[in-house]
Short mmCIF file of C-alpha atoms in Angstrom, two decimals:
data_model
loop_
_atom_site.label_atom_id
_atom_site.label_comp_id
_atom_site.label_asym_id
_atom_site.label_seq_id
_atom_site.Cartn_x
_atom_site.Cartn_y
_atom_site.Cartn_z
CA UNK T 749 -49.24 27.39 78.65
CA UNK T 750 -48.04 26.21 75.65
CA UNK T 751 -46.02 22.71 75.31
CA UNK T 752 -43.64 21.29 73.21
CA UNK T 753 -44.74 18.03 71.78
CA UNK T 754 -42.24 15.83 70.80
CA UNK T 755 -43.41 13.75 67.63
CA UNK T 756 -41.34 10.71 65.48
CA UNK T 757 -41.05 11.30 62.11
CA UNK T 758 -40.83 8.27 59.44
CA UNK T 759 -37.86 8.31 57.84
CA UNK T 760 -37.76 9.25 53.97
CA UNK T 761 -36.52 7.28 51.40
CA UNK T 762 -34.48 9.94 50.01
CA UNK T 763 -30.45 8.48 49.96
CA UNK T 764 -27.78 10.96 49.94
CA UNK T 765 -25.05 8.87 48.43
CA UNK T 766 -21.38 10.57 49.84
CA UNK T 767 -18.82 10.22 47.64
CA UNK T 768 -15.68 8.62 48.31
CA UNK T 769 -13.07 10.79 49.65
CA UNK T 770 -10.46 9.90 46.94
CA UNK T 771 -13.19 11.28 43.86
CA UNK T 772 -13.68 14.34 46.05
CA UNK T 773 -10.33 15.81 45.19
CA UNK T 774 -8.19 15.99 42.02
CA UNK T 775 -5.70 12.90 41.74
CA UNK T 776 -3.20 15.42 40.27
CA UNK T 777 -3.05 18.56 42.14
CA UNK T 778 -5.53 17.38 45.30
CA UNK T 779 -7.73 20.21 44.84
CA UNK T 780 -11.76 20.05 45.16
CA UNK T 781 -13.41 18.87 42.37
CA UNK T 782 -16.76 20.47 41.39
CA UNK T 783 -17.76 18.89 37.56
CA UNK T 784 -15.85 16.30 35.41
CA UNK T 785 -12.82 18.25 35.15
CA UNK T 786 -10.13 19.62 38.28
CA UNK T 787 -10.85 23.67 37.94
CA UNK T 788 -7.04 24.18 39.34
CA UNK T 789 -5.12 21.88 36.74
CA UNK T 790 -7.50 21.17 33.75
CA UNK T 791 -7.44 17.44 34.44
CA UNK T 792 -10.52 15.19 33.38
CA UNK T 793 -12.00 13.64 36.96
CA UNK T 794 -12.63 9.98 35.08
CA UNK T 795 -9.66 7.74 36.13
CA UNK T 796 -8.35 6.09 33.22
CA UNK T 797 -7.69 2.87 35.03
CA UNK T 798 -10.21 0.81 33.42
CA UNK T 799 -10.51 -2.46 31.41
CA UNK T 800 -8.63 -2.85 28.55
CA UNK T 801 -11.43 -2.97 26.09
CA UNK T 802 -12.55 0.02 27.33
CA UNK T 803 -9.68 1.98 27.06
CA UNK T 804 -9.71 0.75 23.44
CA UNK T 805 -12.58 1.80 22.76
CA UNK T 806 -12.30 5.33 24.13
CA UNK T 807 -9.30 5.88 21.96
CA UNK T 808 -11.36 4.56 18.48
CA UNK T 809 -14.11 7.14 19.89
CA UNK T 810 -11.49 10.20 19.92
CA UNK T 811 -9.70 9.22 16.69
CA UNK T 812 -13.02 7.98 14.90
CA UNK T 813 -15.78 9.61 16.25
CA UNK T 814 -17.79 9.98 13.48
CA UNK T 815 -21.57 9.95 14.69
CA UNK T 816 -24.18 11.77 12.48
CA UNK T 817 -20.98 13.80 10.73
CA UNK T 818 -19.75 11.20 8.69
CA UNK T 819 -23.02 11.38 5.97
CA UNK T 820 -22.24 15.44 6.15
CA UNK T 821 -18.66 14.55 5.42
CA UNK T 822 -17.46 12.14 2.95
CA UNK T 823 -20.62 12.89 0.43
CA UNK T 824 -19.23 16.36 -0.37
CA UNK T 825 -15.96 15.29 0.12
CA UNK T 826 -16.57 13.26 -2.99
CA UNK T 827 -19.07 15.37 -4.97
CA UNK T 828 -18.09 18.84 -3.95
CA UNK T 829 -15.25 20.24 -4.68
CA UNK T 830 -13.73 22.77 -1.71
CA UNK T 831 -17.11 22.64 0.02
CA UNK T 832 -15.42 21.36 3.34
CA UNK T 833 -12.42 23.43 3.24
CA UNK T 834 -14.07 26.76 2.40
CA UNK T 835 -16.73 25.73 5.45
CA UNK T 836 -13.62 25.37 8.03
CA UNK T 837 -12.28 28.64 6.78
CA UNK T 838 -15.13 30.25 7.98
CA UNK T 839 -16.20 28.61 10.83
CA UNK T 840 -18.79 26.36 10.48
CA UNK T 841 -16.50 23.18 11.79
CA UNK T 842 -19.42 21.21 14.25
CA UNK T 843 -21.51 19.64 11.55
CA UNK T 844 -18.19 17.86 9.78
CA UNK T 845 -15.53 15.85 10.30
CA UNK T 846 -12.14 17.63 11.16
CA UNK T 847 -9.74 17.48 8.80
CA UNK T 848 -6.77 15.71 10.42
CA UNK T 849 -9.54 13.41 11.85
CA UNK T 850 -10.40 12.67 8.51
CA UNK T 851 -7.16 12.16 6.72
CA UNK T 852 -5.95 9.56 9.50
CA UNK T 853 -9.57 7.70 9.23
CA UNK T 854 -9.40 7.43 5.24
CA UNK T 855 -5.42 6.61 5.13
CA UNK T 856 -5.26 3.92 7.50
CA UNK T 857 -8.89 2.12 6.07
CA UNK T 858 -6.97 3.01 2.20
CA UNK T 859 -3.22 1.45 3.44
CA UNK T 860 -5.27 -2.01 5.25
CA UNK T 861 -6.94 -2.30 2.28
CA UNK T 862 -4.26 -1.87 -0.66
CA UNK T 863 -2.72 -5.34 0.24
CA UNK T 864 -6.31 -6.92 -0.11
CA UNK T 865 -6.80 -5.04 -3.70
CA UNK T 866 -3.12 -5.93 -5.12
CA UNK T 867 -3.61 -9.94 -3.94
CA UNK T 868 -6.94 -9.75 -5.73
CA UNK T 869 -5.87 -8.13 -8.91
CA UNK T 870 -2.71 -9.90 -9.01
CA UNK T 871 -3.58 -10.51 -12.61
CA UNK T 872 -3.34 -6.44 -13.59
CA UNK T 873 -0.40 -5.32 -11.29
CA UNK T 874 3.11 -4.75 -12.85
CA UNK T 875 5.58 -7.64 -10.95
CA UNK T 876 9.07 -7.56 -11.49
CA UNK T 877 9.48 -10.90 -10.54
CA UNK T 878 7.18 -13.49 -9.63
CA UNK T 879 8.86 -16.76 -8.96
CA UNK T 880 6.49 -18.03 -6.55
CA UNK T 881 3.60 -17.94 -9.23
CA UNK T 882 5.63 -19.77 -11.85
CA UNK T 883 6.68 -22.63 -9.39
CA UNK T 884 2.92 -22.70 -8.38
CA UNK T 885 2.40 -23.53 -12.46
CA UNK T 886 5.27 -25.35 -12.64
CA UNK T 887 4.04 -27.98 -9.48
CA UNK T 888 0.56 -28.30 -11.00
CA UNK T 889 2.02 -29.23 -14.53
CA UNK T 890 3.90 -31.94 -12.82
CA UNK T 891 1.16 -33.06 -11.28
CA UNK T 892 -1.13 -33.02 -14.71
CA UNK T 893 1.82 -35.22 -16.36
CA UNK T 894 1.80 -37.55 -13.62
CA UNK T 895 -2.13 -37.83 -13.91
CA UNK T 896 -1.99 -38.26 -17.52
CA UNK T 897 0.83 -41.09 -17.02
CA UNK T 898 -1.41 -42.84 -14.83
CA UNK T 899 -4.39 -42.99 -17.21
CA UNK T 900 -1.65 -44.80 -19.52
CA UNK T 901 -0.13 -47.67 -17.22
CA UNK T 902 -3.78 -48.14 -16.05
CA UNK T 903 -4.56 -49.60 -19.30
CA UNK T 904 -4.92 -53.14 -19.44
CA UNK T 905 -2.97 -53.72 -22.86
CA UNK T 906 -0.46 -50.53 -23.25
CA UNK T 907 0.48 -50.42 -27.27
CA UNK T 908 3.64 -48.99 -28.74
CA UNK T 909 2.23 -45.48 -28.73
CA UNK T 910 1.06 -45.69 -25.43
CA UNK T 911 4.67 -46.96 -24.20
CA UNK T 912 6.17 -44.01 -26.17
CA UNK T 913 3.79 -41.44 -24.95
CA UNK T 914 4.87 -42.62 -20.87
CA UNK T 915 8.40 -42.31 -22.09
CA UNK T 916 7.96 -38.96 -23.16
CA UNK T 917 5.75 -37.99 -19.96
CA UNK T 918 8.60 -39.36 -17.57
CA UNK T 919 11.06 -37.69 -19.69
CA UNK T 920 8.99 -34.12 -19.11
CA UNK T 921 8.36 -34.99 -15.87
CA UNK T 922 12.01 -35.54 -14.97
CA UNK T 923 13.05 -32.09 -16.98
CA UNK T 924 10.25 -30.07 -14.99
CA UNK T 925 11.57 -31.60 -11.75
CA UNK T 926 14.75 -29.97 -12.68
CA UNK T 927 13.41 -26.79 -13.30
CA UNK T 928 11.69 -26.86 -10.14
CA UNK T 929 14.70 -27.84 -7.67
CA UNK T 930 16.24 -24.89 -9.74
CA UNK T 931 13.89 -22.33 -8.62
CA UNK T 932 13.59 -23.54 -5.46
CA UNK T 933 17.46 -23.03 -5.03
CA UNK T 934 19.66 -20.33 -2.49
CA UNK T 935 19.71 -17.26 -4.90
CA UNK T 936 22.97 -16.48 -2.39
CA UNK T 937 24.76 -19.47 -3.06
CA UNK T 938 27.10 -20.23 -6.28
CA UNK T 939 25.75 -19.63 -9.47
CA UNK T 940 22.20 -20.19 -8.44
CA UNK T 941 21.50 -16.60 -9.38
CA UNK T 942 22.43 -17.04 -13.26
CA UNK T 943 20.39 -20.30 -12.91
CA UNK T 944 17.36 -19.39 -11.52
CA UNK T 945 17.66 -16.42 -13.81
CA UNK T 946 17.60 -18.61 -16.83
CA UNK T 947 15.60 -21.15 -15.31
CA UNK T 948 12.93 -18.52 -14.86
CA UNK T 949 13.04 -17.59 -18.91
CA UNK T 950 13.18 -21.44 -19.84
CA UNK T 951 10.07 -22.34 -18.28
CA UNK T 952 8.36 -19.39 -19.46
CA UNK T 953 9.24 -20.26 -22.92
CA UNK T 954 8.49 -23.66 -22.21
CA UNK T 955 4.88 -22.99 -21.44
CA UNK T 956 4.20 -20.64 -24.36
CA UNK T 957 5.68 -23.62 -26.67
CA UNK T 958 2.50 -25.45 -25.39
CA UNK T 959 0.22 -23.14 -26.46
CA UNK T 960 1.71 -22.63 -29.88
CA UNK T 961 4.75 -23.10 -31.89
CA UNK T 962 7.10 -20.28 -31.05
CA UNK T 963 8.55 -17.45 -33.62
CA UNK T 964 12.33 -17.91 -34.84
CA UNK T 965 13.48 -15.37 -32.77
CA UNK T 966 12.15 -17.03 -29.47
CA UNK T 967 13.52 -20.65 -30.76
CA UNK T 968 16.56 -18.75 -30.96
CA UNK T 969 16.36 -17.54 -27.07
CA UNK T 970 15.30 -20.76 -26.26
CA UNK T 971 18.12 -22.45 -27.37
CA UNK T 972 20.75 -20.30 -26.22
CA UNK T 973 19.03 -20.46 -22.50
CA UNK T 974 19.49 -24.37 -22.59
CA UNK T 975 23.29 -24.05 -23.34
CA UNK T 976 23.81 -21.25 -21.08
CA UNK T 977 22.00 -22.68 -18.18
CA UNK T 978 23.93 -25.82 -18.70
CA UNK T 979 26.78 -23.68 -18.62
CA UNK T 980 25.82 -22.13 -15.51
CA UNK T 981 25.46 -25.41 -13.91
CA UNK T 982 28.80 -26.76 -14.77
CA UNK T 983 30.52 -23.64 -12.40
CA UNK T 984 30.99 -21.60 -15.74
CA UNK T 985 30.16 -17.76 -15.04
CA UNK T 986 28.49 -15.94 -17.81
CA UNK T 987 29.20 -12.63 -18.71
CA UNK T 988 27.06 -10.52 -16.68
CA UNK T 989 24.54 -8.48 -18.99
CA UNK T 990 22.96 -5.00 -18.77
CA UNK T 991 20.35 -6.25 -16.18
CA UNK T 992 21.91 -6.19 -13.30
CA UNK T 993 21.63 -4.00 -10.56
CA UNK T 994 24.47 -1.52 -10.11
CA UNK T 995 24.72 1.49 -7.37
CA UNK T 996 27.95 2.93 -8.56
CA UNK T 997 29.40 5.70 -10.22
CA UNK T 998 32.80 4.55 -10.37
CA UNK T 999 34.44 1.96 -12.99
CA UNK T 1000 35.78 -0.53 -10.75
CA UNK T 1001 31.87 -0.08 -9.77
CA UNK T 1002 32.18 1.49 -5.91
CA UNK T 1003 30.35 4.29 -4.70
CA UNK T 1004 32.08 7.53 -3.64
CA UNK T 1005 31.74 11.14 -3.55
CA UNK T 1006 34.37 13.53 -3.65
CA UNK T 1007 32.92 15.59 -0.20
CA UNK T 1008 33.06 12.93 1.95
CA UNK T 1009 35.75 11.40 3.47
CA UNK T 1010 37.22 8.14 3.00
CA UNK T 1011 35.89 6.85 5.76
CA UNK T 1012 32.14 8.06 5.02
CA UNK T 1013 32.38 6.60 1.52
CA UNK T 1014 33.24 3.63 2.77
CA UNK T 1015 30.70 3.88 4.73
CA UNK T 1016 28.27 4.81 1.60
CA UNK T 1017 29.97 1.99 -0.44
CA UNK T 1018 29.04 -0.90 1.85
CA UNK T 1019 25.23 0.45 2.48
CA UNK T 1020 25.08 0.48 -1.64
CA UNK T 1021 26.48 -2.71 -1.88
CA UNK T 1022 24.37 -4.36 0.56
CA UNK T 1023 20.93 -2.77 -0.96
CA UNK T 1024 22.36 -4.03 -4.39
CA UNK T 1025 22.84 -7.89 -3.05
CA UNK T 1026 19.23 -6.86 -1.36
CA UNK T 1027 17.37 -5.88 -4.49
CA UNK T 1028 19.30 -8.40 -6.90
CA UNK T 1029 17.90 -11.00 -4.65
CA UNK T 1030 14.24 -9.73 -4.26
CA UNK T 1031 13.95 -8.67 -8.03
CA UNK T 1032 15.09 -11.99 -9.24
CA UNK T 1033 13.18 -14.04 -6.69
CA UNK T 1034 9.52 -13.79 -4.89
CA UNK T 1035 8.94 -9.84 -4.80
CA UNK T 1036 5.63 -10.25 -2.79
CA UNK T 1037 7.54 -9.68 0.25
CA UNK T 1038 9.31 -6.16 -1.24
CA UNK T 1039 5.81 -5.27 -2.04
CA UNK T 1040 4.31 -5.72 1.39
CA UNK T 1041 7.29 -3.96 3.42
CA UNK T 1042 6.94 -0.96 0.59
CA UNK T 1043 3.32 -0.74 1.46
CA UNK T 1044 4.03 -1.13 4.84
CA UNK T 1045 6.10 2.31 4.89
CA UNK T 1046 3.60 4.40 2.71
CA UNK T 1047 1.77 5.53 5.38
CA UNK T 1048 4.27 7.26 7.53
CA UNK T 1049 5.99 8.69 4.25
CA UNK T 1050 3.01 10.05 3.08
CA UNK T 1051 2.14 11.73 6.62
CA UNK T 1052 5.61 13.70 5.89
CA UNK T 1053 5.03 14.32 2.70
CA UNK T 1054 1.76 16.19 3.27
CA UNK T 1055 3.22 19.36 5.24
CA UNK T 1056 5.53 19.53 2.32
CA UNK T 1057 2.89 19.64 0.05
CA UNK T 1058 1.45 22.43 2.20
CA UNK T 1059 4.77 24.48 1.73
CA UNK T 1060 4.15 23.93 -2.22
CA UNK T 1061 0.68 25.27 -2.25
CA UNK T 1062 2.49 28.31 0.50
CA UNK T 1063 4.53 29.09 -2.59
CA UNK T 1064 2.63 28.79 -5.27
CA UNK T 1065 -0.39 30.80 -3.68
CA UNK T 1066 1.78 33.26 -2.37
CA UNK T 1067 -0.25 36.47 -2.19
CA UNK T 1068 -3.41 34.75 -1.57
CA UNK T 1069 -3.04 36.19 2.19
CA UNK T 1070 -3.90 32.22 3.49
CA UNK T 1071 -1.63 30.95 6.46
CA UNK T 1072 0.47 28.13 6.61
CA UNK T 1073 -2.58 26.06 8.30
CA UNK T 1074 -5.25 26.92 6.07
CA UNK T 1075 -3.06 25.43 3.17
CA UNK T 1076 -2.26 22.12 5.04
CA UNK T 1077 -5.79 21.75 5.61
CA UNK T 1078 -6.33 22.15 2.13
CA UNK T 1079 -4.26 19.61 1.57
CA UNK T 1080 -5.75 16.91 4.12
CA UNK T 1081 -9.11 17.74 2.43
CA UNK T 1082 -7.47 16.78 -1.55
CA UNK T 1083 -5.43 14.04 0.02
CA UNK T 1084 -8.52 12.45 1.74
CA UNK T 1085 -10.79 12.97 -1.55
CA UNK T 1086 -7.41 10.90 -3.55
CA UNK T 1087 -7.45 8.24 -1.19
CA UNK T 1088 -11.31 7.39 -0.92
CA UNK T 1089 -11.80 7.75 -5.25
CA UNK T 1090 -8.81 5.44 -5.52
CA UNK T 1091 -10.44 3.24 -3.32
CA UNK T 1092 -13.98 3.25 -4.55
CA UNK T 1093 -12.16 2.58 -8.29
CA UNK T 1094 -9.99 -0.38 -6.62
CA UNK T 1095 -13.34 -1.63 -4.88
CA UNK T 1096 -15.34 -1.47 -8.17
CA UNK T 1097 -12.43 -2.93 -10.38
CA UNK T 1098 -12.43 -5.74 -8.00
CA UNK T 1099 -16.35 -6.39 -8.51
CA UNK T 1100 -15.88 -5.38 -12.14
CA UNK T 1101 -13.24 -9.32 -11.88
CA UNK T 1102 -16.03 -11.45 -9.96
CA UNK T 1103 -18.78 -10.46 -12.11
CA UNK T 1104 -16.78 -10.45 -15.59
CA UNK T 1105 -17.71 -13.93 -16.80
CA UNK T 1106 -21.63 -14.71 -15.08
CA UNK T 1107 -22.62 -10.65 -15.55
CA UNK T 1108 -20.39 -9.30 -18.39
CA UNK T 1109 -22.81 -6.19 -19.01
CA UNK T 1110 -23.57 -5.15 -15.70
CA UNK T 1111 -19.32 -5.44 -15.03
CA UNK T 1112 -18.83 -2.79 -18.14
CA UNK T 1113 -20.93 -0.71 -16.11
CA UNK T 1114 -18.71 -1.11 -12.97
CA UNK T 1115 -15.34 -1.04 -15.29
CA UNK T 1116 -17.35 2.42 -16.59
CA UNK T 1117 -17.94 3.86 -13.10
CA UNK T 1118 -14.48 3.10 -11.56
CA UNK T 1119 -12.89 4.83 -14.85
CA UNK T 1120 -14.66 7.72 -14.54
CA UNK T 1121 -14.13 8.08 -10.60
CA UNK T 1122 -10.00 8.18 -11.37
CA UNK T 1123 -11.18 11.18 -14.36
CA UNK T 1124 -12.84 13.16 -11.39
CA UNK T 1125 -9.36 13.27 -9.69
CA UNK T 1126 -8.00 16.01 -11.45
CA UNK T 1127 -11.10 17.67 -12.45
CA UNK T 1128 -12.04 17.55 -8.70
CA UNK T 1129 -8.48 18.50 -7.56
CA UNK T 1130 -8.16 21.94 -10.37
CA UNK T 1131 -12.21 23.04 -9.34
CA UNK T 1132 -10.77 22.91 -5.38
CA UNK T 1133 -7.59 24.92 -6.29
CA UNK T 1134 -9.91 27.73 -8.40
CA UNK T 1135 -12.38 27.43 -5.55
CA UNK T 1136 -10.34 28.21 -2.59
CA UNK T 1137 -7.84 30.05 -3.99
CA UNK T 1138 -10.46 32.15 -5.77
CA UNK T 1139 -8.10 33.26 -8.70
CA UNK T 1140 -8.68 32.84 -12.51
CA UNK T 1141 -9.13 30.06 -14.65
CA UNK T 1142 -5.92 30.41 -16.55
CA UNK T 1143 -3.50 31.08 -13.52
CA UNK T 1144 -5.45 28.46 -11.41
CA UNK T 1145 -4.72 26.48 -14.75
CA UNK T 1146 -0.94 27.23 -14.75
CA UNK T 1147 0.05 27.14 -11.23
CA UNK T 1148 -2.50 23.66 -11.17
CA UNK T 1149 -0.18 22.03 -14.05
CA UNK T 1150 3.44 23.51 -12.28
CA UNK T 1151 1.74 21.89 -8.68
CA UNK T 1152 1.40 18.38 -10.14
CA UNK T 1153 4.52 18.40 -11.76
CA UNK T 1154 6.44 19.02 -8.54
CA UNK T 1155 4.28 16.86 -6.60
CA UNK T 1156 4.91 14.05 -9.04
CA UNK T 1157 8.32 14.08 -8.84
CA UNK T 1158 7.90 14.34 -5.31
CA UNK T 1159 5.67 11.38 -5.31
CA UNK T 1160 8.61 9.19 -6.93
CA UNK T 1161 10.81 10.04 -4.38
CA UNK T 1162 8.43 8.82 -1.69
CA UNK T 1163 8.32 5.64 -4.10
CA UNK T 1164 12.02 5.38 -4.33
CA UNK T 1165 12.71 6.20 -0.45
CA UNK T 1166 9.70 3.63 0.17
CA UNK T 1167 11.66 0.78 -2.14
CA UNK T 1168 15.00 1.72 -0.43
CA UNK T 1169 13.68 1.46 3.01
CA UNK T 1170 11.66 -1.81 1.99
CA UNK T 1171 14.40 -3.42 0.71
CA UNK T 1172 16.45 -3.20 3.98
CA UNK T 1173 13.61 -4.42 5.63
CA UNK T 1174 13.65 -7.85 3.74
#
């Protein structure tokens, strides 16, 4: 007769870890959840309540994931014209950076930096006005007169000369003092903007008499500057000269246009009045801080100005059957190439300054290199156009020389919107 034996069984170590009833179901829509997104909604299972850094760092990792694509990326970017571009058109997207991906990684690294390059060239870059540099000279002079006074009352026995040469260093230091309580004055009060003006000429005129004796014509200028910045002092207006900033087109110099109404050109009138008293006062003073807020608004002007730029290429390539986006990614791929040559230039002009004076030949080299990078920029830019576009060398020529026309003038128009909305920003 048979039996049934009862026998204990060890237990295994195999856990069966049960989930908790909240991860089971989608947060959003409450249905099951079978992978790392809901099946019913499309929503990623993760919750994205977590720390701060690493919410941080998730968003760097979907704006700049880069990984093993960023060698198979910028290299042709920079040495192959159209490669990229004509490799999205047909597919074969995986092994590269994508192109809006791209653009944003380049343009923000190229805008961070372009405050760095123009503080380090500050020696190259066209200033309208830079008032905080010449008080800068202006203090240390004072300071090398009052050293070299010094060295003359330390003397035990101080001769005639030497009592005439502190004369004549208390007497500079005393008219340099001036100068510098003059630039340091309210551009917005009084006459302070005719005196800084020819305060600011003065001293530059002053410092070239050191190195040299000046020409007739500058004795002249100087001259006339002392008498008219005396003037200036005394309350006596000078007549105002060509220089001056003017938005008008009217001769009792107000701003109006005959299809608004009054009230809009009033309107108009006080905006162009204010952004004259704006840039009078940052061209005639410290412009470092114009420069910074024009910088500042690049980026976001230039992110508009590309699907314009697509539109141009639309045009221009008309009948070349490629839609709207394949021409806007042409021009992310051109825009990207501008940016990163203009920065490897900027990067070697900057080492071509540090190693000028200890290795002069291997900074010719440099100086070389970063020249011929800003050559490739067109070159690069026409062999893309032919490339893509696939058309001849004399239209691709042609329609090449009518793009950058247009584009320049729309680049100064970014420029002058950039200065505009800079200005209002100081």
């Amino acid at each position: 007769m048979p039996t049934t034996e009862l026998t204990e069984t060890e237990p295994t170590n195999d856990v069966v870890s049960v989930p908790i009833e909240d991860s089971q179901n989608c947060e959003n829509c409450h249905s099951p959840l079978n992978g790392p997104f809901c099946a019913n909604c499309g929503q990623e299972a993760d919750s994205k309540l977590k720390y701060f850094w690493v919410v941080i760092m998730h968003l760097l990792d979907d704006i700049f994931s880069f990984d093993s694509r960023a060698s198979r990326t910028l290299f042709p970017l920079l040495t192959r014209p159209a490669f990229l571009t004509n490799e999205y058109f047909a597919g074969r997207r995986v092994h590269y950076v994508p192109p809006l991906r791209l653009y944003l990684f380049i343009s923000i690294i190229f805008f961070l930096t372009l405050k760095f390059f123009i503080a380090a060239d500050n020696n190259k870059v066209i200033t309208i006005s830079d008032k905080q540099a010449l008080i800068t000279q202006v203090k240390s002079h004072i300071k090398e007169l009052k050293t070299e006074k010094s060295t003359f009352e330390n003397k035990e026995e101080l001769s005639v000369e030497a009592n005439d040469n502190i004369s004549k260093l208390d007497a500079d230091i005393a008219r340099f003092t001036t100068y510098l309580d003059d630039l340091n004055s309210d551009y917005s009060l009084g006459n302070n903007k005719q005196i800084i003006k020819f305060t600011r000429e003065l001293v530059e005129l002053e410092f070239d008499q050191m190195k040299g004796e000046l020409p007739e014509d500058k004795k002249a200028r100087f001259d006339s500057l002392i008498t008219s910045r005396l003037k200036a002092k005394k309350g006596k207006n000078e007549t105002q000269d060509n220089n001056d900033i003017s938005i008008a087109n009217n001769e009792d110099g107000t701003l109006s246009f005959d299809f608004l109404s009054d009230e809009k050109n009033k309107k108009v009138n006080a905006f162009a009045k204010e952004l004259t008293e704006k840039a009078e006062k940052a061209f005639n003073s410290d412009t470092g801080p114009l420069i910074e807020q024009v910088i500042g608004k690049l980026p976001q002007l230039m992110f508009i100005l590309l699907p314009l730029f697509a539109v141009l290429l639309k045009v221009m390539f008309i009948f070349s059957k490629r839609l709207y986006m394949e021409h806007l990614t042409v021009a992310l791929h051109s825009h990207s190439f501008i940016f990163i040559a203009i920065l490897l230039s900027e990067m070697l002009d900057v080492l071509n300054g540090y190693l000028e004076e200890t290795y002069p030949s291997f900074a010719s080299f440099t100086g070389v290199v970063a020249g011929g990078i800003l050559l490739w920029i067109p070159i690069y830019l026409f062999l893309m156009h032919k490339k893509v576009y696939k058309q001849g060398v004399f239209f691709t020529l042609v329609k090449f020389c009518v793009i950058g026309t247009i584009y320049s003038v729309m680049i100064l128009l970014t420029g002058l919107v950039a200065i505009v909305w800079g200005l209002m920003g100081t």
